Short mmCIF file of C-alpha atoms (C1' of nucleotides) in Angstrom, two decimals:
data_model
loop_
_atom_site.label_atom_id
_atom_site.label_comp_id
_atom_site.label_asym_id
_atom_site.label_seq_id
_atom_site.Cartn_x
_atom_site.Cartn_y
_atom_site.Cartn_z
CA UNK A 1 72.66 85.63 100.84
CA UNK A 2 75.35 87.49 99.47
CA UNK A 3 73.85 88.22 96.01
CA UNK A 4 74.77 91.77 94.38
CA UNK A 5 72.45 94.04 94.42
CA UNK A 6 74.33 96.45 91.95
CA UNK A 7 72.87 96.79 88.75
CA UNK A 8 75.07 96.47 85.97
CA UNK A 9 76.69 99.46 84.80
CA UNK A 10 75.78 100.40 81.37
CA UNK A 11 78.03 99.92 78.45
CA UNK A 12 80.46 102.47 78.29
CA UNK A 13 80.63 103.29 82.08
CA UNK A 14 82.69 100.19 83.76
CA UNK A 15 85.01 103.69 85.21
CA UNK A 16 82.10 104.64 87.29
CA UNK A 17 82.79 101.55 89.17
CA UNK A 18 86.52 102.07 89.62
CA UNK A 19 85.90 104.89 91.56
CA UNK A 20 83.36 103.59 93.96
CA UNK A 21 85.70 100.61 94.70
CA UNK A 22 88.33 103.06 95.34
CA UNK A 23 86.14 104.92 97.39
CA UNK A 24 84.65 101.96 99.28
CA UNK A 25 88.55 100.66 99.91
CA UNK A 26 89.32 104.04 101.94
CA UNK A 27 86.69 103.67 104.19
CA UNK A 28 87.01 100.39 105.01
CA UNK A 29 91.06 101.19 105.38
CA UNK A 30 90.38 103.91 107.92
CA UNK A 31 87.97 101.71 109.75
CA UNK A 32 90.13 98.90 109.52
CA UNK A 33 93.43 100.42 110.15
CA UNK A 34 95.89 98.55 107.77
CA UNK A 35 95.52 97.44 104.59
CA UNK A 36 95.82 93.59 104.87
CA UNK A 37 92.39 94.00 107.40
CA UNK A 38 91.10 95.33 104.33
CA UNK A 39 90.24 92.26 102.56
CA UNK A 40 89.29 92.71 98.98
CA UNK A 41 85.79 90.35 99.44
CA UNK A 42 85.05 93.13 101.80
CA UNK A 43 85.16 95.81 99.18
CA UNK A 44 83.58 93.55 96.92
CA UNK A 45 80.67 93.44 98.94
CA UNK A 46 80.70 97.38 100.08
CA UNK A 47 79.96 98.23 96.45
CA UNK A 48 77.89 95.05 96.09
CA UNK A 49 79.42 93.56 93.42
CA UNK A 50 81.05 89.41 94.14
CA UNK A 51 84.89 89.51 94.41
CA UNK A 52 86.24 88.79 90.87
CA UNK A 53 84.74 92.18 89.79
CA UNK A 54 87.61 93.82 91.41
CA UNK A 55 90.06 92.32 89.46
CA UNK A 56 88.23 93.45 86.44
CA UNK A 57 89.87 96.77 87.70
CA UNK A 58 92.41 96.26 89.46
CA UNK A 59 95.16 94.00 88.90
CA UNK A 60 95.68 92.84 92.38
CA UNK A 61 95.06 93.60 95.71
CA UNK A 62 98.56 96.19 95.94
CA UNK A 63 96.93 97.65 92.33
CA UNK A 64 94.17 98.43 94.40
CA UNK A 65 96.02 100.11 97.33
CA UNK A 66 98.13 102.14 94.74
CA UNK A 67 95.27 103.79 93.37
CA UNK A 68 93.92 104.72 96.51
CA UNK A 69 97.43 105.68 97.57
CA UNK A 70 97.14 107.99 94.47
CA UNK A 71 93.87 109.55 95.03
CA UNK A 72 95.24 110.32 98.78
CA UNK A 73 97.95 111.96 97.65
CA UNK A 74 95.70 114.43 95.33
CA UNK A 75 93.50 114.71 98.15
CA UNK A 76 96.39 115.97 100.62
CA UNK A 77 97.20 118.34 97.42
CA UNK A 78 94.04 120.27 97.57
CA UNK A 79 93.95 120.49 100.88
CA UNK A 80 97.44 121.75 100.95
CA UNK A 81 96.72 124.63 98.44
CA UNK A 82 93.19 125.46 99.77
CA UNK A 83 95.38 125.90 103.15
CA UNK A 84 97.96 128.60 101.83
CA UNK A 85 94.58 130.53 99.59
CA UNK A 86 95.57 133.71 99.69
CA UNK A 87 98.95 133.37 102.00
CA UNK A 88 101.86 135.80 100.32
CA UNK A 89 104.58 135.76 102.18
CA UNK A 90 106.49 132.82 101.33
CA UNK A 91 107.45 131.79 105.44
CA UNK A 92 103.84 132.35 106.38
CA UNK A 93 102.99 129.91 102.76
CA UNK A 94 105.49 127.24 104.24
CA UNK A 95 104.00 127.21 107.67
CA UNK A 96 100.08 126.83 106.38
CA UNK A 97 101.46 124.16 103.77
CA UNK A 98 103.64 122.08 106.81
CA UNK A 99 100.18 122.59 109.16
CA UNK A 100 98.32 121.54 106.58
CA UNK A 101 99.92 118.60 105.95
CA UNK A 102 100.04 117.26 109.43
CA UNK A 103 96.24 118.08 109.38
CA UNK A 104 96.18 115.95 106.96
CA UNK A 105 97.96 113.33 108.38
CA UNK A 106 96.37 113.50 111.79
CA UNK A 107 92.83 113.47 110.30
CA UNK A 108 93.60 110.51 108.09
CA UNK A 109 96.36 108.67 109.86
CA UNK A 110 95.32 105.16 107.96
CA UNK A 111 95.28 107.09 104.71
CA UNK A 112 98.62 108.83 105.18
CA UNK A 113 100.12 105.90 106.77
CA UNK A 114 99.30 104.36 103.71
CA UNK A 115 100.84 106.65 101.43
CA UNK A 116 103.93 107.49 102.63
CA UNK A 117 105.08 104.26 105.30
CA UNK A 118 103.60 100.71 103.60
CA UNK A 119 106.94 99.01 101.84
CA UNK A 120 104.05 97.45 99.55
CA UNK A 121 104.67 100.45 96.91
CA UNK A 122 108.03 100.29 96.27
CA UNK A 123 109.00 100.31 92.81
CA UNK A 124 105.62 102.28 91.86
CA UNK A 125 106.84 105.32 89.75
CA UNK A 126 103.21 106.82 88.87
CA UNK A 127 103.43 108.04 92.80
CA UNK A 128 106.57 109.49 92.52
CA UNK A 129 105.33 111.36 89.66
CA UNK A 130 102.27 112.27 91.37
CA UNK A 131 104.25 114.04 94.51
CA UNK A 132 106.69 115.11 92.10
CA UNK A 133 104.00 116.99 90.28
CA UNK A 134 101.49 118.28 93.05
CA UNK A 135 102.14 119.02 96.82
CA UNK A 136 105.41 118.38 96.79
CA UNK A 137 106.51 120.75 93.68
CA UNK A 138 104.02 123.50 95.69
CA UNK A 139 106.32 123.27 98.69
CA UNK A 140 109.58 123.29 96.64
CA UNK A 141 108.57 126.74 94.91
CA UNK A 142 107.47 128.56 98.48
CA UNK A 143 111.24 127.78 99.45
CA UNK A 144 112.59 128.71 96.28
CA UNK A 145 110.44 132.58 96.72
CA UNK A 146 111.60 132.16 100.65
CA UNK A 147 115.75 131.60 98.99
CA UNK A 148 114.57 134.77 96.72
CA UNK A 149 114.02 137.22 98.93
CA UNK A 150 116.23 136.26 101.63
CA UNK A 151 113.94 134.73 104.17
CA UNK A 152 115.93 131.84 104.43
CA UNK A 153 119.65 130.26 103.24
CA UNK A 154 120.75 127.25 102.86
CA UNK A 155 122.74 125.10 100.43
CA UNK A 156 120.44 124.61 97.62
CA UNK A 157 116.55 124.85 97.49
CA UNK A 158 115.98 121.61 97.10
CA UNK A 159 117.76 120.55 100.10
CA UNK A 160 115.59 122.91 102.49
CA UNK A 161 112.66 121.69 100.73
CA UNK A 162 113.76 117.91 101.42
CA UNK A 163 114.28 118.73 105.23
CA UNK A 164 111.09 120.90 105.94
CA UNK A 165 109.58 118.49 104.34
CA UNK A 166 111.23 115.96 106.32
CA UNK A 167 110.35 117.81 109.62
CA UNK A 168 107.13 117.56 108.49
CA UNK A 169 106.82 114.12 107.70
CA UNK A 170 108.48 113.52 111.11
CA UNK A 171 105.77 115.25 112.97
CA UNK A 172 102.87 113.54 111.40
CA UNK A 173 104.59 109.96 111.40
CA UNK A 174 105.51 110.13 115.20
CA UNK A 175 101.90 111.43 116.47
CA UNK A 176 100.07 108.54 114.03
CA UNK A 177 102.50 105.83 115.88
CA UNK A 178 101.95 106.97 119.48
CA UNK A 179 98.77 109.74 119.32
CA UNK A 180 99.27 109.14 123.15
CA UNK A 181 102.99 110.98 123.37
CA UNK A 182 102.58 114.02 126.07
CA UNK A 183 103.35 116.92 123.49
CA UNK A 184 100.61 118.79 124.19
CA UNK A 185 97.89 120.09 121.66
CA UNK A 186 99.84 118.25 118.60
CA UNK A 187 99.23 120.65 116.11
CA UNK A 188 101.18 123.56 118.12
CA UNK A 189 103.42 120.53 118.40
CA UNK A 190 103.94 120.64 114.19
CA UNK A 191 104.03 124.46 114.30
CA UNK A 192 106.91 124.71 117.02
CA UNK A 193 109.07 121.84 114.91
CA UNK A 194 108.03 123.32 111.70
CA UNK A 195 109.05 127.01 112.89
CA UNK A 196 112.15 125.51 114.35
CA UNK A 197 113.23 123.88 111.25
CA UNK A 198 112.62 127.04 109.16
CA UNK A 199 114.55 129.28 112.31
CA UNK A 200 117.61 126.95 111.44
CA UNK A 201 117.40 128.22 107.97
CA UNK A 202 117.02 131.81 108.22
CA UNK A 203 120.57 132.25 109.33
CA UNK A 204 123.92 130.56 108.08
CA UNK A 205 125.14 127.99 110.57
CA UNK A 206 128.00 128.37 112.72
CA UNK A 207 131.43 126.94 111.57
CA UNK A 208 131.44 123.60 112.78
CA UNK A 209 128.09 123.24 114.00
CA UNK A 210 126.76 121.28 110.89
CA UNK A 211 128.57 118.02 109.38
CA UNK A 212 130.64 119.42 106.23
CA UNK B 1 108.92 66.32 102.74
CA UNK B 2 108.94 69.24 105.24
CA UNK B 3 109.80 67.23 107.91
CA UNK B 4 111.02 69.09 110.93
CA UNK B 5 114.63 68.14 111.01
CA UNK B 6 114.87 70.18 115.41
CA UNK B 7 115.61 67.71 118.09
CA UNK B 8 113.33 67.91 120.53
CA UNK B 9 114.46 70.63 123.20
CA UNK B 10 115.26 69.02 126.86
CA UNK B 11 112.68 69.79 129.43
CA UNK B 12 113.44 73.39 130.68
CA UNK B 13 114.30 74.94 128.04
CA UNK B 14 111.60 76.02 125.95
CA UNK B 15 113.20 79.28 125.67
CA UNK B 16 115.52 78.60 123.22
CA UNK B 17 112.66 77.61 120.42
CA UNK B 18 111.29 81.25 121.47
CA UNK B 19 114.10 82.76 120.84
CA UNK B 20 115.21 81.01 117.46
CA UNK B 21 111.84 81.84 116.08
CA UNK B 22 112.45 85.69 116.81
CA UNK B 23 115.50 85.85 115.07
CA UNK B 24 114.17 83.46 112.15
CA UNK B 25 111.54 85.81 111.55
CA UNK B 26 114.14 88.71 111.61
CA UNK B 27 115.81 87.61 109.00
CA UNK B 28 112.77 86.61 106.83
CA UNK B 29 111.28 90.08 107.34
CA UNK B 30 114.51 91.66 106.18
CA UNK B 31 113.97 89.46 103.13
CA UNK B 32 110.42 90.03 102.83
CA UNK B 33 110.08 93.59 103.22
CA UNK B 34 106.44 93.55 104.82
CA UNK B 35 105.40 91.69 108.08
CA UNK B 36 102.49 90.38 106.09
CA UNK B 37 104.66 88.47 103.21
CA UNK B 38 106.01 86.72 105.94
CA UNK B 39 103.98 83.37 107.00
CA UNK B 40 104.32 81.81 110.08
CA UNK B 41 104.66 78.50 108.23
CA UNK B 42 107.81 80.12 106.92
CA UNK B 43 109.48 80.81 110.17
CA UNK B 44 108.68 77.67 111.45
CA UNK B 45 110.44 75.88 108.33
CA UNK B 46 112.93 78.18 108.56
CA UNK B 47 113.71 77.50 112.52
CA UNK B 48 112.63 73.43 111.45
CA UNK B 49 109.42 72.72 113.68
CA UNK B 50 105.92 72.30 112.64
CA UNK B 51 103.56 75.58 112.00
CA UNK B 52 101.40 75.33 115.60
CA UNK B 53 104.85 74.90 117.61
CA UNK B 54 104.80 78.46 116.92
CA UNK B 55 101.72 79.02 118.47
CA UNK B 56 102.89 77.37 121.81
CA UNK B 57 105.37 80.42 122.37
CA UNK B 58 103.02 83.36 120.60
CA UNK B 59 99.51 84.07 121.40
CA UNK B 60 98.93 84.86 117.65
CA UNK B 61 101.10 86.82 114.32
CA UNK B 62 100.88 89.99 115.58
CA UNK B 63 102.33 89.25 119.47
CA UNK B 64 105.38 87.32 117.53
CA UNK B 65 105.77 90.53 115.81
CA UNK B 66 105.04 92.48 118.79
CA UNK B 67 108.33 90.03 120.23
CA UNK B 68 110.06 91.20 117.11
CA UNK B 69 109.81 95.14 118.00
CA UNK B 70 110.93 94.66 121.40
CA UNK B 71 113.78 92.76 120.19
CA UNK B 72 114.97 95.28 117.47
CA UNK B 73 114.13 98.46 120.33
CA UNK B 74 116.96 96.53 122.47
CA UNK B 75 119.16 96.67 119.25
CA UNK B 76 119.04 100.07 118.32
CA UNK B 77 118.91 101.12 122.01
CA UNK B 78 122.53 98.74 122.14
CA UNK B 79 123.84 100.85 118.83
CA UNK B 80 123.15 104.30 120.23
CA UNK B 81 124.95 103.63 123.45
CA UNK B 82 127.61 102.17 121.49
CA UNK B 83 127.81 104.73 119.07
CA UNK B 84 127.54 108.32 122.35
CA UNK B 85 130.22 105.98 124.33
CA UNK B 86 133.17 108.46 125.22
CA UNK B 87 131.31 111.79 123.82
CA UNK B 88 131.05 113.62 126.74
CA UNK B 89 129.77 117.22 125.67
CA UNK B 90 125.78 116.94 125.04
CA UNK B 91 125.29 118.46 121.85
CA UNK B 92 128.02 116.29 120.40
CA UNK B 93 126.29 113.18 122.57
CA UNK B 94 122.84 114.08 120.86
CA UNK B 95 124.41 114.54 117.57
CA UNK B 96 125.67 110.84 118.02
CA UNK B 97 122.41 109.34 118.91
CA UNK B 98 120.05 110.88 116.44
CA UNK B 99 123.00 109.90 113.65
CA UNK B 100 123.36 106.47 114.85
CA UNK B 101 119.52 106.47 114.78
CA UNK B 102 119.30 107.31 111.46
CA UNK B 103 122.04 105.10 110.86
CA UNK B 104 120.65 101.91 112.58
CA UNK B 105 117.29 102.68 110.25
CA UNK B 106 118.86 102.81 106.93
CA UNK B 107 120.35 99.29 108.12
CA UNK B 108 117.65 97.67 109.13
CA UNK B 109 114.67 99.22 107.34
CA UNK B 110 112.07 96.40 107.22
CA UNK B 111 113.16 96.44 111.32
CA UNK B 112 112.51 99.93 111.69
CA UNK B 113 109.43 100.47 110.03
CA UNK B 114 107.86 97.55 111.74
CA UNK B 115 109.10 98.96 115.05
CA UNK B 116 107.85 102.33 114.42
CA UNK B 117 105.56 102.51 111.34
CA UNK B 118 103.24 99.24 111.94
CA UNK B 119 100.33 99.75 112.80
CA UNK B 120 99.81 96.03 114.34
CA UNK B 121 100.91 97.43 116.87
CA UNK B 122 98.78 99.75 118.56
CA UNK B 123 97.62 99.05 122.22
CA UNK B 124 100.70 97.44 123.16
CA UNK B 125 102.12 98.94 126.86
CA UNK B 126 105.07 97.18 126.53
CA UNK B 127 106.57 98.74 123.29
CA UNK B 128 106.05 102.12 124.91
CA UNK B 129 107.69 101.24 127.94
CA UNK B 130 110.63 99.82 126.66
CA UNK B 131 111.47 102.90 124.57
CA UNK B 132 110.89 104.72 127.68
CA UNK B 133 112.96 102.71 129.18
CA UNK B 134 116.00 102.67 127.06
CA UNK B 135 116.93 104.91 123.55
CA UNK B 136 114.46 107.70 124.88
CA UNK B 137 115.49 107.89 127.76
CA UNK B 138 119.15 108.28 126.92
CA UNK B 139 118.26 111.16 124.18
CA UNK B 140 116.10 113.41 127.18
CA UNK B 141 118.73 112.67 129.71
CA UNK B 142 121.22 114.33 126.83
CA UNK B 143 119.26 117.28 125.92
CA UNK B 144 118.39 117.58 129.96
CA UNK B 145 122.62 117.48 130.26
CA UNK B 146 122.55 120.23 127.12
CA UNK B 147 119.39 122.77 128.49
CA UNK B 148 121.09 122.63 132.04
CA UNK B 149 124.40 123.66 130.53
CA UNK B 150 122.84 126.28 128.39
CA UNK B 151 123.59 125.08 125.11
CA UNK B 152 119.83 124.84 124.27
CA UNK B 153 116.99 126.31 125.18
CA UNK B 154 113.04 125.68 125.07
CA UNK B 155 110.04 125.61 126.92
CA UNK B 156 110.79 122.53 128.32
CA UNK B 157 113.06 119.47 127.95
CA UNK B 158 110.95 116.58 127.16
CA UNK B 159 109.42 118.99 124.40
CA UNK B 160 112.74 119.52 122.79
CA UNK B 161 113.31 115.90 122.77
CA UNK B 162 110.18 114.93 121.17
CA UNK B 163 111.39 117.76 118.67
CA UNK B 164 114.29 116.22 117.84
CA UNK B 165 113.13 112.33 118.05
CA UNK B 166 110.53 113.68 115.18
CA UNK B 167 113.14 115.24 112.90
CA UNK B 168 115.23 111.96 113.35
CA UNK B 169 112.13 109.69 112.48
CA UNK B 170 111.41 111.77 109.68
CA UNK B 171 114.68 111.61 108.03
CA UNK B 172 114.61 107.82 108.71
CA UNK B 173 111.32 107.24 107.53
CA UNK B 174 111.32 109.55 104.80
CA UNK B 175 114.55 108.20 103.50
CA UNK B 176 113.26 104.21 104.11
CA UNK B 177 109.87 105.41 102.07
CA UNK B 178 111.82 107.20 99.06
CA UNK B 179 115.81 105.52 99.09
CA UNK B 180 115.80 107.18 95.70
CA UNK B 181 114.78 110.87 96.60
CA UNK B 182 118.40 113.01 95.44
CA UNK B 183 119.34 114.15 99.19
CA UNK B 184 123.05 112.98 98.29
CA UNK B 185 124.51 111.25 100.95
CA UNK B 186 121.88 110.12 103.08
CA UNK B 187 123.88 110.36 106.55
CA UNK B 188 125.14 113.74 105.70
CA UNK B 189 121.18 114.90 105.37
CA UNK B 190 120.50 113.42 108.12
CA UNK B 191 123.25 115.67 110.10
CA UNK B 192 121.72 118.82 108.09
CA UNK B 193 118.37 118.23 109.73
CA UNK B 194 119.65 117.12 113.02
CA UNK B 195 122.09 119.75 113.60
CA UNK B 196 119.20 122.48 111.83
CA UNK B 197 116.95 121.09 114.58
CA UNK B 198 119.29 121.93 117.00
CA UNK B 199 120.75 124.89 115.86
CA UNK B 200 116.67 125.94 116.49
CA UNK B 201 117.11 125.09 119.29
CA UNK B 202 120.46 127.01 120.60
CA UNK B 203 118.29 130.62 120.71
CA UNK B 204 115.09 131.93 122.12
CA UNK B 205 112.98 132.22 118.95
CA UNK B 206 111.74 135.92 117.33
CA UNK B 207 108.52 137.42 118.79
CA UNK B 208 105.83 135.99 116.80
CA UNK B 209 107.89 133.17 115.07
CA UNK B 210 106.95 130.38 116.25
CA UNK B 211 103.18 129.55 117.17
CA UNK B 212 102.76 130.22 120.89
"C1'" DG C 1 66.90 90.31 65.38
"C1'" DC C 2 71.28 88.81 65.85
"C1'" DG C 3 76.19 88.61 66.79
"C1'" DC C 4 79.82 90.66 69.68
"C1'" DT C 5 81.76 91.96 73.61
"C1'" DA C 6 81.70 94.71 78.11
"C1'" DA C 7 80.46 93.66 82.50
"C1'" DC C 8 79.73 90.78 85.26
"C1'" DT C 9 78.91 85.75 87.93
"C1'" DT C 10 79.78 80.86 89.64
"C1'" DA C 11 82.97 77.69 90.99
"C1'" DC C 12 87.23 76.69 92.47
"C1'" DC C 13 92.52 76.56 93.66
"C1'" DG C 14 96.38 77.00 96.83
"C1'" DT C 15 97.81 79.44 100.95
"C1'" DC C 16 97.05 81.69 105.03
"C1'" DG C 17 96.24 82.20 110.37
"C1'" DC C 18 94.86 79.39 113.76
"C1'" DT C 19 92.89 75.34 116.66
"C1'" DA C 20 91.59 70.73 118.43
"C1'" DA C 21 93.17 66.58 119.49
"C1'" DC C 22 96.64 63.29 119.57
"C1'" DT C 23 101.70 61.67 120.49
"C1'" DT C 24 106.16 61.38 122.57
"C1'" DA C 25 110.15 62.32 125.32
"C1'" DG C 26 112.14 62.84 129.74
"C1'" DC C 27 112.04 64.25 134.79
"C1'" DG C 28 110.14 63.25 139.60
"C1'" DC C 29 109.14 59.85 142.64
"C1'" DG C 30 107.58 55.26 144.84
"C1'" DC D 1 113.55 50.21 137.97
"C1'" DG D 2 109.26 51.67 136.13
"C1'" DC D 3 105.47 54.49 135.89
"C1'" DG D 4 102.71 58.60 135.67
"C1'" DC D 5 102.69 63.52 134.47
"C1'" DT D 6 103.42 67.14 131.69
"C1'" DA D 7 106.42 69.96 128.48
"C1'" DA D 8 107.09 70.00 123.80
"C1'" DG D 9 105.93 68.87 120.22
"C1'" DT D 10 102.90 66.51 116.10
"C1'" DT D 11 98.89 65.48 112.48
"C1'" DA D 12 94.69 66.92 110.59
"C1'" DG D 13 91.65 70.26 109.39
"C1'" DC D 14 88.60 74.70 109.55
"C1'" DG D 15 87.25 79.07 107.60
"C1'" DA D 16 88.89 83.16 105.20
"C1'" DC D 17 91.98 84.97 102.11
"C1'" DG D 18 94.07 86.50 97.23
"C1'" DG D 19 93.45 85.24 92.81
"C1'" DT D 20 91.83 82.65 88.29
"C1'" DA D 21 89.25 80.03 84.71
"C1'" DA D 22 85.27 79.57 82.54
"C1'" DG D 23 80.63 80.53 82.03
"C1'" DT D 24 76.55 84.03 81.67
"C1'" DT D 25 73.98 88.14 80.50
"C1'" DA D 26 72.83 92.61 78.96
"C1'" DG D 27 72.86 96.05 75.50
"C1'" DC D 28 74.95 98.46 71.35
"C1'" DG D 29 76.03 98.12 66.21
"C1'" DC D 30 74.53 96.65 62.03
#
DNA sequence: GCGCTAACTTACCGTCGCTAACTTAGCGCG
DNA sequence: CGCGCTAAGTTAGCGACGGTAAGTTAGCGC
């Protein structure tokens, strides 16, 4: 009934199936919703291969969901730089990197939900890196040329970064957990809370207005 | 072996069982991390009845986790209260509540990101209306008091809420997702972006700033 | 053509969410 | 008082899950 179809992969090419289980595991996640619908038979049987195959790859089930948490993450990269193509002005290369990212979010909610809320990837430092080295490192040097010439102020670059950033992430996370909130066409939503965030920065706060 | 140690409850009150399993599971989720590394044969050890006595108070997993939300919703509505009582001017009243949101996240963050991040949780009405009800409610009434004495502006005042609810849940959830990112002190980020929100928020934008 | 091993499979374990069917305690009522 | 009714549990067990041990097979090296 449920014999594999798959022929075996030839001898030096066990990768080729790596990447079709990772493949297989996003689709079923963003049908599914949450990870622990996704149930690793399932996958097993998208790719047509029986269960213990996976674990050939993978170590476990979170193993699994790391690596696709990894190849989301340099999927919401490319996106992010094809976005700002040919964008110069470092406040106009912010604002197409923070849209794009709630695209992102909004088109993939599973995926980015995922990524960036599931406690199961806690002490996993190859994601870190990964942000560390891609989107995130793209947004911290548009703020840094924004710092340059004056386009916005602040404290340090890194802590703008961490807050638009944080705006960001704020946007994205509140319209995946209730896509029904009244805010109107969502992503002018992201662009008004984006600009705002960036308007607080383009001007030294008031004494006393922020906590010292 | 596991034998359930719980005196039968006297005829009426069946309630209390309900109850005791709620805050059981609580306190294994803040143990746990994940809603799914928590078994409901655990909570019912842990509150000293048999598995399926659990099932005579919860239609399934999910609506005693659903029971869990609404529970830790009435918390964090109880904290902000606590934490605006006696601030009378708005801006400092809103500065309270998104901090003590923040706050109340960082202290409970297997609470929070089930409340807010799980997707289990999707097409349940009575989530929604009990943050209508209570901590959102309290934060528009606020920025209402705040547009109506001029100390913010905006299109409207349930869209400057919703601003400033998203930069609060994305300092919370950002900071729950990455407790090691290098914001320094956590709470005093969580001002930056609160009071950058508002500050955003205190002046008719530039022509052509924000997206319109 | 033959051994070695990569790339699987079959068979199975313990645990999970959940249910059916039985038991027991205590209140209402004659 | 005692007896039936039902709330508040229990015992037993199903199917699906994550994961593993041990066997099988295909193809490259020699």
């Amino acid at each position: 009934m449920t014999q594999a179809r798959r022929r075996r992969s030839v001898r030096g090419t066990g990768e080729r199936l790596r990447e079709e289980i990772i493949e297989a595991t996003k689709e079923l996640l963003a049908r599914a919703g949450r990870a622990q619908d996704v149930s690793v038979r399932a996958v097993a049987e998208a790719v047509g291969v029986t269960t213990p195959s996976i674990y050939l790859h993978f170590e476990d089930k979170d193993a699994l969901m790391e690596a696709v948490v990894i190849d989301v993450f340099r999927e919401l990269d490319e996106e992010m730089i094809a976005a700002a193509e040919g964008v110069t002005d470092p406040l106009e290369r912010l604002r197409s990197y923070g849209l794009s990212y709630v695209r992102f979010a909004l088109d993939h909610p599973e995926h980015y939900r995922l990524a960036t809320m599931d406690p199961s990837l806690k002490p996993k430092k190859q994601i870190d890196e990964m942000l560390r080295e891609a989107a995130f490192t793209h947004l911290n040097a548009a703020v840094a040329d924004a710092v340059e010439l004056g386009e916005l102020v602040g404290p340090d670059t890194l802590s703008i970064t961490f807050e638009l950033w944080a705006a960001a992430h704020g946007v994205a996370a509140l319209l995946i957990a209730k896509p029904e909130l009244p805010v109107g066409d969502p992503m002018a939503f992201a662009d008004r809370v984006l600009c705002t965030t960036a308007l607080g920065h383009t001007m030294a706060p008031p004494d006393g207005f922020a906590g010292t």
